[in-house]
Short mmCIF file of C-alpha atoms and ligand atoms in Angstrom, two decimals:
data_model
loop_
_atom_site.label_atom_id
_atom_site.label_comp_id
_atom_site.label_asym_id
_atom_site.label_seq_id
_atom_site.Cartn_x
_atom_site.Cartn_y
_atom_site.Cartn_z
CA UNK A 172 -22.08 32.31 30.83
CA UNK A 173 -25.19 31.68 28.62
CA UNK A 174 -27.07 29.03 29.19
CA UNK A 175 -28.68 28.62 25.75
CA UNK A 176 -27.34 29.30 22.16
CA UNK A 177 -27.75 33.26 20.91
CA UNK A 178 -28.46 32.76 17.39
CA UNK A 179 -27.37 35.24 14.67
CA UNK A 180 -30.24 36.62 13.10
CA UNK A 181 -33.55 34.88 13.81
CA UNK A 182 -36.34 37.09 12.19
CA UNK A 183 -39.31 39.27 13.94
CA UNK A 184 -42.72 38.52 12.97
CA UNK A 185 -46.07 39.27 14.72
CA UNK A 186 -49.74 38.63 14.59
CA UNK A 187 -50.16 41.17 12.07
CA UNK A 188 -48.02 39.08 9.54
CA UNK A 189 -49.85 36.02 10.37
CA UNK A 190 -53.42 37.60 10.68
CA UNK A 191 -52.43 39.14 6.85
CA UNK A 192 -51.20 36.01 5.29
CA UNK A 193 -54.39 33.96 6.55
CA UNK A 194 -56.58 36.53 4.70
CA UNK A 195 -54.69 36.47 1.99
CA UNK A 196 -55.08 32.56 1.82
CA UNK A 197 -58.79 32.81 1.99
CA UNK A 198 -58.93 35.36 -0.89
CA UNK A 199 -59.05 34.30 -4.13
CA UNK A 200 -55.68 35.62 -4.95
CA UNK A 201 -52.53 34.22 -3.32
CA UNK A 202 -50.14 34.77 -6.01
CA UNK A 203 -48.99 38.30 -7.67
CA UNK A 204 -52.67 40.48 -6.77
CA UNK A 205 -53.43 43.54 -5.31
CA UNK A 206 -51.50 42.84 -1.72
CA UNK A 207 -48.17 43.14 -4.12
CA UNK A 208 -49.51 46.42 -5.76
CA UNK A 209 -50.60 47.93 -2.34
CA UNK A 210 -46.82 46.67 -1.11
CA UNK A 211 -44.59 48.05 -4.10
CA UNK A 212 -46.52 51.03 -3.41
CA UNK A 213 -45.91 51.57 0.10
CA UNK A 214 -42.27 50.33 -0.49
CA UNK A 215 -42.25 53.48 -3.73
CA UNK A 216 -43.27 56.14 -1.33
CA UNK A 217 -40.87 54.89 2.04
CA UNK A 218 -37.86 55.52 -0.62
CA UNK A 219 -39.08 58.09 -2.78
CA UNK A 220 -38.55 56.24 -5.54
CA UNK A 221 -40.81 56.94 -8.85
CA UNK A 222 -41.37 52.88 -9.67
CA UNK A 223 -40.54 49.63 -7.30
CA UNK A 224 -41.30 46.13 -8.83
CA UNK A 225 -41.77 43.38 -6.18
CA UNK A 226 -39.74 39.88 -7.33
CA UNK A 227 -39.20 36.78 -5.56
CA UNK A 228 -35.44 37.89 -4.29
CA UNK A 229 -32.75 40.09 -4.22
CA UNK A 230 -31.07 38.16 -6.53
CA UNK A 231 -33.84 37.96 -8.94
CA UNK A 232 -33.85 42.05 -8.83
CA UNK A 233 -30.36 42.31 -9.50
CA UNK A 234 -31.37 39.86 -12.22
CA UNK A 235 -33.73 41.78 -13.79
CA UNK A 236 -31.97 45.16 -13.52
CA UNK A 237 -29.19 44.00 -15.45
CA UNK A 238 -31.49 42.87 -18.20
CA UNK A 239 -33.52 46.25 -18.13
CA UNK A 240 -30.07 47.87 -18.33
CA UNK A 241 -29.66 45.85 -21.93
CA UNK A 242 -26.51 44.21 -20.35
CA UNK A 243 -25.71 40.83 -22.06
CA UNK A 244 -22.92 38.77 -24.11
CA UNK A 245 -19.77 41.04 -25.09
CA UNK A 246 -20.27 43.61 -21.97
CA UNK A 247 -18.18 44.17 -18.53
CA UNK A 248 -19.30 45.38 -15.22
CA UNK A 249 -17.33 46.67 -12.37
CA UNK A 250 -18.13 45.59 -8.91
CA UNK A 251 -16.57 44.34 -5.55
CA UNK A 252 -15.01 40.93 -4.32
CA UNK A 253 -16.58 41.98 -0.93
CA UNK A 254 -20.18 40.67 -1.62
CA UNK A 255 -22.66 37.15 -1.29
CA UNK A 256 -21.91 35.20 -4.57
CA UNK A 257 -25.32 36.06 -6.10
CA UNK A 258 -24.12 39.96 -7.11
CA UNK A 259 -21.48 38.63 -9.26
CA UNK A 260 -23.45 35.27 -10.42
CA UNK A 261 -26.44 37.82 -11.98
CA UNK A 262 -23.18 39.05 -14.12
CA UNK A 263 -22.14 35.84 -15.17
CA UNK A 264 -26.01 35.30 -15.84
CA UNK A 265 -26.86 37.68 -18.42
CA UNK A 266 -23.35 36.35 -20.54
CA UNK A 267 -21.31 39.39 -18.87
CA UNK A 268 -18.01 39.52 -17.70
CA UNK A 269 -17.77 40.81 -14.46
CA UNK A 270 -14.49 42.67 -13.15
CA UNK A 271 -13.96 43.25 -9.25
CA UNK A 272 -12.26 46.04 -7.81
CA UNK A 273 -10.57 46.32 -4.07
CA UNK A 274 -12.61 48.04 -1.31
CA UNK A 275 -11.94 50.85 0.85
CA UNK A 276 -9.96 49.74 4.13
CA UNK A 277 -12.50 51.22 6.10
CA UNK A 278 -16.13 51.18 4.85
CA UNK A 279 -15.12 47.81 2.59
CA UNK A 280 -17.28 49.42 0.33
CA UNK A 281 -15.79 49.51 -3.78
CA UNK A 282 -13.20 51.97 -4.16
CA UNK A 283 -14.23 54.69 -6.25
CA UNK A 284 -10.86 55.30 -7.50
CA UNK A 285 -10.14 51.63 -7.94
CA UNK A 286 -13.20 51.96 -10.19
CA UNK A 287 -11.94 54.98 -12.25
CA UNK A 288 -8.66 52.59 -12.75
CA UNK A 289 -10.27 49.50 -13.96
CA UNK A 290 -12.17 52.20 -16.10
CA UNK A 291 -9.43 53.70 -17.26
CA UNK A 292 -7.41 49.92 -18.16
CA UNK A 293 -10.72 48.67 -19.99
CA UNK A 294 -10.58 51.76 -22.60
CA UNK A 295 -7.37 50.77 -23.78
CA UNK A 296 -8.06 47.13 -24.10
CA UNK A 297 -11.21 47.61 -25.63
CA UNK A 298 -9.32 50.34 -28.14
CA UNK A 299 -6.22 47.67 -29.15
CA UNK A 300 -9.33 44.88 -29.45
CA UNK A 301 -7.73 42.49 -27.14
CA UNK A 302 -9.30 41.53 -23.38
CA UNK A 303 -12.40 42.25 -22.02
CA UNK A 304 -15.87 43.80 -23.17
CA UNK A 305 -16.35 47.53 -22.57
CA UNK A 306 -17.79 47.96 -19.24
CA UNK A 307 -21.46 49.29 -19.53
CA UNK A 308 -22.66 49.14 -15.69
CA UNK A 309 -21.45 49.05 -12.20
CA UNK A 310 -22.59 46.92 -9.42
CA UNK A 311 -21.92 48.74 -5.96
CA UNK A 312 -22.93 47.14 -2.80
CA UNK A 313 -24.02 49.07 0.13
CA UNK A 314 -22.05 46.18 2.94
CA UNK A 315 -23.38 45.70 6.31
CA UNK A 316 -26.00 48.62 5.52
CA UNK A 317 -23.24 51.37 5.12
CA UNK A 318 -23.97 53.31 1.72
CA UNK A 319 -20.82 53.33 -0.78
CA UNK A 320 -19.38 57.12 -1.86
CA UNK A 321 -22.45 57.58 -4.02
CA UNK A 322 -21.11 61.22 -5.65
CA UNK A 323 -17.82 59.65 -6.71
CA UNK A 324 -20.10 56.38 -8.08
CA UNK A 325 -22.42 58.18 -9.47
CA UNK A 326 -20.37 61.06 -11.36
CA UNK A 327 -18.18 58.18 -12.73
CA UNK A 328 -21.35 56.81 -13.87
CA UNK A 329 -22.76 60.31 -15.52
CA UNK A 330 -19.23 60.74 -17.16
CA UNK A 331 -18.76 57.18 -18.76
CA UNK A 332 -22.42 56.88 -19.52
CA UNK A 333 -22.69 53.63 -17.10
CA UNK A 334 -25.47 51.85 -15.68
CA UNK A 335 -25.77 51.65 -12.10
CA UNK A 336 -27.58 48.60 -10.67
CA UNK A 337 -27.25 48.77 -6.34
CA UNK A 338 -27.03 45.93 -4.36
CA UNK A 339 -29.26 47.36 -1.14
CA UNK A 340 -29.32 44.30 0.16
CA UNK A 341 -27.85 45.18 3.45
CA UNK A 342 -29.51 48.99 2.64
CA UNK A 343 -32.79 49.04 4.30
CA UNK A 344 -32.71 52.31 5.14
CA UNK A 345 -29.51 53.57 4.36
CA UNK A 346 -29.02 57.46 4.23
CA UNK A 347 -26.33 59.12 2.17
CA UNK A 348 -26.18 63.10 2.60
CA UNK A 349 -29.21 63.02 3.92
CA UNK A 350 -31.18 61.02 1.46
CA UNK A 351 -32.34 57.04 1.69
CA UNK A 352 -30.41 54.86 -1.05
CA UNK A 353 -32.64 54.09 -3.13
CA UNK A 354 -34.21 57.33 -4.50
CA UNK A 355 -31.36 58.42 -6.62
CA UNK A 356 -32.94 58.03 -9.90
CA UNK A 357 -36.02 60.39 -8.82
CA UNK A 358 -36.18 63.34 -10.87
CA UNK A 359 -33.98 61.37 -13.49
CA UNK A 360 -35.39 61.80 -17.17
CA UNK A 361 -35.62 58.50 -19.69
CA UNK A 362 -31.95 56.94 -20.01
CA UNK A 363 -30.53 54.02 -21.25
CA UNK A 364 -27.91 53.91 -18.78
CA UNK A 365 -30.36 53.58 -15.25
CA UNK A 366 -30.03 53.67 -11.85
CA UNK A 367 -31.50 50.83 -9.67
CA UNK A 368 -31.28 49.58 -6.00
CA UNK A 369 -32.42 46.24 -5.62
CA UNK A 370 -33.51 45.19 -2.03
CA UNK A 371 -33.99 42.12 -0.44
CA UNK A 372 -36.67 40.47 1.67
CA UNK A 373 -34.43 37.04 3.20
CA UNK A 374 -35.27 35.93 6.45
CA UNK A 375 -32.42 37.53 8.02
CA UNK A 376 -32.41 40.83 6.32
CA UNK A 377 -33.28 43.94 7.83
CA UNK A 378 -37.36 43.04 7.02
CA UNK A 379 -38.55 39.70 5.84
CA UNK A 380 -41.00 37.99 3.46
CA UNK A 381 -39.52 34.88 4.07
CA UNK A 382 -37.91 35.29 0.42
CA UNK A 383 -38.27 38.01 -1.88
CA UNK A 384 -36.78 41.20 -3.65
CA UNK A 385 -37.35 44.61 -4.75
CA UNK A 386 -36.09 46.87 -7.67
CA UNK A 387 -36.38 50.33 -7.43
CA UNK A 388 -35.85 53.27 -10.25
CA UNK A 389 -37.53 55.17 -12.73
CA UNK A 390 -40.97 54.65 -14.48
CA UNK A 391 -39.16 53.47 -17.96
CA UNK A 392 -36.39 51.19 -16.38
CA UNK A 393 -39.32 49.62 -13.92
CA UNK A 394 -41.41 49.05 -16.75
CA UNK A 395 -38.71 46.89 -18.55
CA UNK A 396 -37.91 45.05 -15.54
CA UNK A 397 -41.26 43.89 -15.11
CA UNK A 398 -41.15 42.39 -19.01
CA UNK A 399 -38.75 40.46 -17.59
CA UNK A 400 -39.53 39.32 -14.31
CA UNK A 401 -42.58 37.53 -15.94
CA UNK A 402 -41.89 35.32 -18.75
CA UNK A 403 -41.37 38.59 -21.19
CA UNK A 404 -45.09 39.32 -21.11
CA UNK A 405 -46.32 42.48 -21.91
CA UNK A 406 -48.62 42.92 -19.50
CA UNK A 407 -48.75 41.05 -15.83
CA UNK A 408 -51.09 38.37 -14.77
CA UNK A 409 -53.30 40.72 -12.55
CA UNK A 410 -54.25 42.69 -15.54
CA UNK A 411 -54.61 39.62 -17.83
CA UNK A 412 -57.15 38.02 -15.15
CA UNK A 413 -58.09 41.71 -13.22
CA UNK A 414 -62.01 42.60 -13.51
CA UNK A 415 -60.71 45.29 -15.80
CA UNK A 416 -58.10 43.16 -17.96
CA UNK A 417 -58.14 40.99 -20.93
CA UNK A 418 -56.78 37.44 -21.96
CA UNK A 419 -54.57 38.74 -24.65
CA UNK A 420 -50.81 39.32 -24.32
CA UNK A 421 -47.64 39.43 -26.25
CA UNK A 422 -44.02 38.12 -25.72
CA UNK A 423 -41.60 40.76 -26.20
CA UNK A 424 -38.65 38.93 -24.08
CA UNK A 425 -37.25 35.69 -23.18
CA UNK A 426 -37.95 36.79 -19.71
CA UNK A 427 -37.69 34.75 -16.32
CA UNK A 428 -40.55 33.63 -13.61
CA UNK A 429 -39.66 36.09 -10.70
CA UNK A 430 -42.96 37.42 -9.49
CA UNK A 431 -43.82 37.80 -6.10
CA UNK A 432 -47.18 36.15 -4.33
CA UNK A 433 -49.61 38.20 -2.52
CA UNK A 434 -48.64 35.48 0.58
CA UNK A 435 -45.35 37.09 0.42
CA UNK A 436 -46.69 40.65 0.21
CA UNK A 437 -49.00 40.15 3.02
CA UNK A 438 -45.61 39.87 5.25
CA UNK A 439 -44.00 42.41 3.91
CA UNK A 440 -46.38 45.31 4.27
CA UNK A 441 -46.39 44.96 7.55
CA UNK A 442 -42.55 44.11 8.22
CA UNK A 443 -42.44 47.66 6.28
CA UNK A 444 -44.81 49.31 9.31
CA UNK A 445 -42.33 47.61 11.93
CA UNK A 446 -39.32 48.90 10.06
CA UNK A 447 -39.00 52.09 11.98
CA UNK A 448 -38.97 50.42 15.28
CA UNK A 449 -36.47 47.56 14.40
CA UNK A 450 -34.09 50.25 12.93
CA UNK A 451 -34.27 52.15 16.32
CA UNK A 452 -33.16 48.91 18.15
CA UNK A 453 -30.36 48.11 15.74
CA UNK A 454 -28.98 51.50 16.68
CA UNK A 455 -29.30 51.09 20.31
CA UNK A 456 -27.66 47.48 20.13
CA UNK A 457 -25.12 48.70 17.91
CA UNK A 458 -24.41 51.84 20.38
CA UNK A 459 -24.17 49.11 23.00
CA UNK A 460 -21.58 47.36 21.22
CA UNK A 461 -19.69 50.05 20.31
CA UNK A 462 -19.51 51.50 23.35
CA UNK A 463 -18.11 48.18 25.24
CA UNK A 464 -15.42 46.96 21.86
CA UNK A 465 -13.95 50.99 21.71
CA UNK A 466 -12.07 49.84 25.46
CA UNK A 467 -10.24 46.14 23.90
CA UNK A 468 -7.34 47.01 21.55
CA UNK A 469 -7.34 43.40 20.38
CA UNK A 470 -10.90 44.73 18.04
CA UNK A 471 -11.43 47.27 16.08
CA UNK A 472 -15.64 48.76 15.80
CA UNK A 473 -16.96 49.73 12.73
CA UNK A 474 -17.31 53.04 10.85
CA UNK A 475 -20.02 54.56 10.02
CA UNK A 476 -18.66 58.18 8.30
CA UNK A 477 -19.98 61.15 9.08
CA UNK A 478 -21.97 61.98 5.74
CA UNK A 479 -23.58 58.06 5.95
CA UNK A 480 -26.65 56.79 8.43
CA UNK A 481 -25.94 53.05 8.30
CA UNK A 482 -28.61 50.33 7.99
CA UNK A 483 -26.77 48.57 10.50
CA UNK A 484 -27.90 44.91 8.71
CA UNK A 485 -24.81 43.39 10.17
CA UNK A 486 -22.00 44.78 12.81
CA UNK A 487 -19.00 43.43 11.86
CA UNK A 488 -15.83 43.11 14.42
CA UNK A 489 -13.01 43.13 12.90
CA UNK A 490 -9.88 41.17 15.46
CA UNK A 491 -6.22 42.88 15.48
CA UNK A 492 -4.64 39.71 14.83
CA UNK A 493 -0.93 40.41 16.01
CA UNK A 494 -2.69 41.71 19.27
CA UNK A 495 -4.43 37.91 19.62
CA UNK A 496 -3.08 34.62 19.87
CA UNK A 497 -5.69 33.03 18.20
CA UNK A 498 -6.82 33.28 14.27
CA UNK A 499 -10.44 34.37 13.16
CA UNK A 500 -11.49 30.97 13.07
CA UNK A 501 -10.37 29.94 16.70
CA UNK A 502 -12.09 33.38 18.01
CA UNK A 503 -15.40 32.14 16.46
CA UNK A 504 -14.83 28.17 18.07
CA UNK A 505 -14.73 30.18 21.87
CA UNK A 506 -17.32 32.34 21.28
CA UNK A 507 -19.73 28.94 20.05
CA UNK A 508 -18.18 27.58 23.21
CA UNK A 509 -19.96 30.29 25.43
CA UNK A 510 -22.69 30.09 23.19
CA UNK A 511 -22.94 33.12 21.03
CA UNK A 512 -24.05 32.61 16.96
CA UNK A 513 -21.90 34.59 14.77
CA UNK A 514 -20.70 34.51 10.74
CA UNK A 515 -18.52 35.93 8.33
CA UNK A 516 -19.65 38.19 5.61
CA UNK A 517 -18.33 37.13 3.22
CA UNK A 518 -15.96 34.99 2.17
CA UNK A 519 -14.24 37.15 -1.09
CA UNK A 520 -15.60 36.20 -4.48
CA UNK A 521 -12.01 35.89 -6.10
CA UNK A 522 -11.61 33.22 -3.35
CA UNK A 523 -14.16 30.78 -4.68
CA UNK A 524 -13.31 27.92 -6.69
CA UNK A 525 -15.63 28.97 -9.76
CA UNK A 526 -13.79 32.64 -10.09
CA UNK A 527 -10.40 32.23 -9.00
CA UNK A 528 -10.09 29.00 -11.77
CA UNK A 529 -12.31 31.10 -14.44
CA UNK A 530 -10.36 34.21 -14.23
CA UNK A 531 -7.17 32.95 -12.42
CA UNK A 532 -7.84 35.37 -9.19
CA UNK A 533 -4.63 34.97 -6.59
CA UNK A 534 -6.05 36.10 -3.09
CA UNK A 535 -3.47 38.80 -3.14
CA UNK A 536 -4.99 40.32 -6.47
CA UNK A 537 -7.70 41.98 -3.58
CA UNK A 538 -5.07 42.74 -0.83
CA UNK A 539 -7.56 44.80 1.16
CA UNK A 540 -10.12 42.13 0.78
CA UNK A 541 -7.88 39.38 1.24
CA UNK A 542 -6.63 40.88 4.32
CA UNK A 543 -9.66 42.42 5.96
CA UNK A 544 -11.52 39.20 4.91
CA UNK A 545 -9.31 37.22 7.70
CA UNK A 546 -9.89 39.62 10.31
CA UNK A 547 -13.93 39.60 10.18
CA UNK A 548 -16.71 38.19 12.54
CA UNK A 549 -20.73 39.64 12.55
CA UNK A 550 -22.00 39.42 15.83
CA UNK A 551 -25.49 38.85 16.53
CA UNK A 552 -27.75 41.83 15.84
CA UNK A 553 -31.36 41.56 15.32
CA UNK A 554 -34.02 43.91 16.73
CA UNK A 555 -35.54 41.06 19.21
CA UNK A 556 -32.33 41.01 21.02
CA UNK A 557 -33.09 41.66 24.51
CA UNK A 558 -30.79 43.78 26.89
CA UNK A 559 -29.80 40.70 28.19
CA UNK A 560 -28.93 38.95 25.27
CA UNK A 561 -26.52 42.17 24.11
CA UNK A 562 -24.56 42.04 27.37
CA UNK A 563 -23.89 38.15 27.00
CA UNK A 564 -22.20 39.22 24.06
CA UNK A 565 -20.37 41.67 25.32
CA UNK A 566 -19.64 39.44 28.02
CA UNK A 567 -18.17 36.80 26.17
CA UNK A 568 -16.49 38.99 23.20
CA UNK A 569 -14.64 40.64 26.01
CA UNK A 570 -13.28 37.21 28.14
CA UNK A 571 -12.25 35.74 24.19
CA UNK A 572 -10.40 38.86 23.48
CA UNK A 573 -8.94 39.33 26.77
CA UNK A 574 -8.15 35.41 27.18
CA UNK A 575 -6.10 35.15 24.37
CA UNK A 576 -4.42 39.03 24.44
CA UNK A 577 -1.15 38.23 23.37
C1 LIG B 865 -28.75 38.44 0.94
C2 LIG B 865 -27.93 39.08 -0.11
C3 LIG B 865 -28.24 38.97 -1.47
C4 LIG B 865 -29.28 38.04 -1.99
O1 LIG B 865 -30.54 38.27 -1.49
P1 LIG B 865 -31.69 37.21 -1.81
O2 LIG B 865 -32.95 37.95 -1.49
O3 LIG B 865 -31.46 36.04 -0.91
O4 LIG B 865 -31.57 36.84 -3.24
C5 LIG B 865 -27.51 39.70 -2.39
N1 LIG B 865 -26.49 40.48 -2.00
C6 LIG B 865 -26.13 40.59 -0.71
C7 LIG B 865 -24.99 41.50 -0.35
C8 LIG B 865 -26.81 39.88 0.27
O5 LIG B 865 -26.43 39.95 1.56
#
């Protein structure tokens, strides 16, 4: 057995980072400057996307899509109960009413025809004047790095004239027929119903600045979210206080303070160089894995379909509970016991206090959710792992799953 704890996700930073933040600090710019111009540059042309704005989190991106997107008080948007709390709480932010829809047994990924339902429900409400607002955007999120069914999504979208802000979170770099999330909305003319992918930049996500976030979509929709990642101002501080800028600007929105510092940038330009190589080692790992859970019946391995190239962010075990005499919780104890880090991802929005008593969710109102939710356990994946570190979790996986076969 291991001899010291495996944690889940520590983060991978190298003497580039360091030797980049330390200029940065003796520059005489450490907040937004030219290191987060050069970075939402770099970030643009790795997705071929037209625009990228660099903010101080995922959560701030989502934030500030949903504004661009002009979604407020009196509006609905369709997303998953499979997701962190922050891709719902960005609804609930902007005066919104979000509405979840089950996921797909196997991806856990929305439903797209779960989606055309809820759609389908909302018109008539809306028409007889009772219930919710009409919905004006959806909210997919790409889980564990494995991109949602982006043509059923998206054509839902086109037909109902939707919005589509993506959580990327987990989708740095995820491929759908053959092209990275993310660059969907090149090519796409002026529209007021956009489509974004907001990324972020937490320590354990696929690249790091420590904290921070990225939105990503056309010139126009970029543009607006900019307004309001910084106080509503019409132009940004670099060009206020730039060689080549002035002191004057205007307040066009009530906007929020989501900028990110050139300290932050300094990270992330080169956690963007490493990106290629950490994505090859969260393959291998993941091959590893796969390879070793396919022989225990007690586990099932996860999908990755054959028209999707996963991010990988997490891999997610999922236990055959009637196979095991042990619940999810116990399975996670014995694994801690033999000292191997895991999670859960996540615990289902409809299950927390705030939206099951605001909108009276039952657990079964999500059975796929609910039930999947019970079964799942991320395993330690991060691109540092070292062959050693993989087999002790293989090692120790196996001997709980074969320990306590029923
Ligand atoms: C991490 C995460 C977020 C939030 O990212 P921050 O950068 O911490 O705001 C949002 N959605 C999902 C699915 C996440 O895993």
């Amino acid at each position: 057995m291991r001899e010291t704890f495996l944690s889940f996700s520590p983060p991978m930073l190298g003497d580039q980072e360091v030797d980049e933040v330390v200029d940065t600090l003796r520059s005489d710019w450490i907040t937004t400057g030219p290191k987060v111009k050069r970075f939402e540059e770099e970030f643009a042309s790795y997705i071929g996307a037209p625009a990228t704005l660099a903010v101080s989190s995922c959560t701030a991106a989502l934030h500030v899509g949903l504004a661009a997107a002009g979604i407020g008080p009196g509006d609905s948007v369709i997303s998953t109960p499979m997701t962190f709390c922050s891709s719902i709480h960005v609804i609930e932010q902007v005066g919104a009413t979000p509405i979840l829809v089950d996921v797909e047994p196997d991806t856990l990924n929305i439903d797209p025809s779960r989606i055309a339902e809820a759609l389908e429900k909302n018109a008539r409400s809306v028409g007889s004047g009772s219930g919710n607002g009409r919905v004006r955007a959806l909210v997919p999120v790409h889980l564990y790095g494995h991109a949602c069914d982006m043509d059923a999504i998206l054509g839902i979208a086109r037909e109902h004239g939707l919005a589509v802000i993506q959580d990327a979170a987990h989708a740095l770099p995820s491929m759908y027929n053959g092209r990275l999330i993310g660059s969907e909305s090149q090519g796409a003319g002026p529209s007021s119903a956009p489509i974004l992918a907001a990324y972020s930049f937490y320590a354990t996500k696929n690249m790091t600045t420590a904290e921070g976030g990225m939105l990503v979509g056309s010139r126009e929709a970029i543009d607006e979210a900019r307004v309001w990642s910084l106080h509503g101002m019409s132009h940004d501080a670099y060009k206020r206080y730039g060689a080549e800028g002035s002191w004057y600007y205007e307040v066009i929105r009530p906007g929020f303070k989501y900028n990110m510092t050139d300290i932050q940038a300094a990270i992330g330009l080169h956690q963007l160089g490493r990106l290629p190589w950490f994505q090859a080692r969260r393959r291998e790992v993941v091959r590893r894995y796969n390879e070793a859970f396919a022989r225990l019946d007690a586990l099932q391995i996860p999908v990755e379909r054959p028209d999707v190239q996963s991010a990988w962010h997490l891999y997610v075990i999922r236990l055959n509970l009637e196979m095991l005499r042990i619940d999810r919780g116990r399975f996670i104890e014995e694994l801690k016991l033999r000292n191997i880090g895991t999670s859960v991802h996540f615990i289902p929005i409809h299950l927390h206090p705030y939206y099951r008593d605001k909108y009276g969710y039952k657990p079964e109102d999500f059975p796929v959710a609910f039930r999947e939710y019970r079964r799942i356990i991320s395993l330690p994946l991060f691109p540092r792992m070292t062959d050693q570190d993989v087999d002790d979790v293989i090692e120790a996986v196996s001997d709980v799953a074969r320990t306590f076969r029923r």
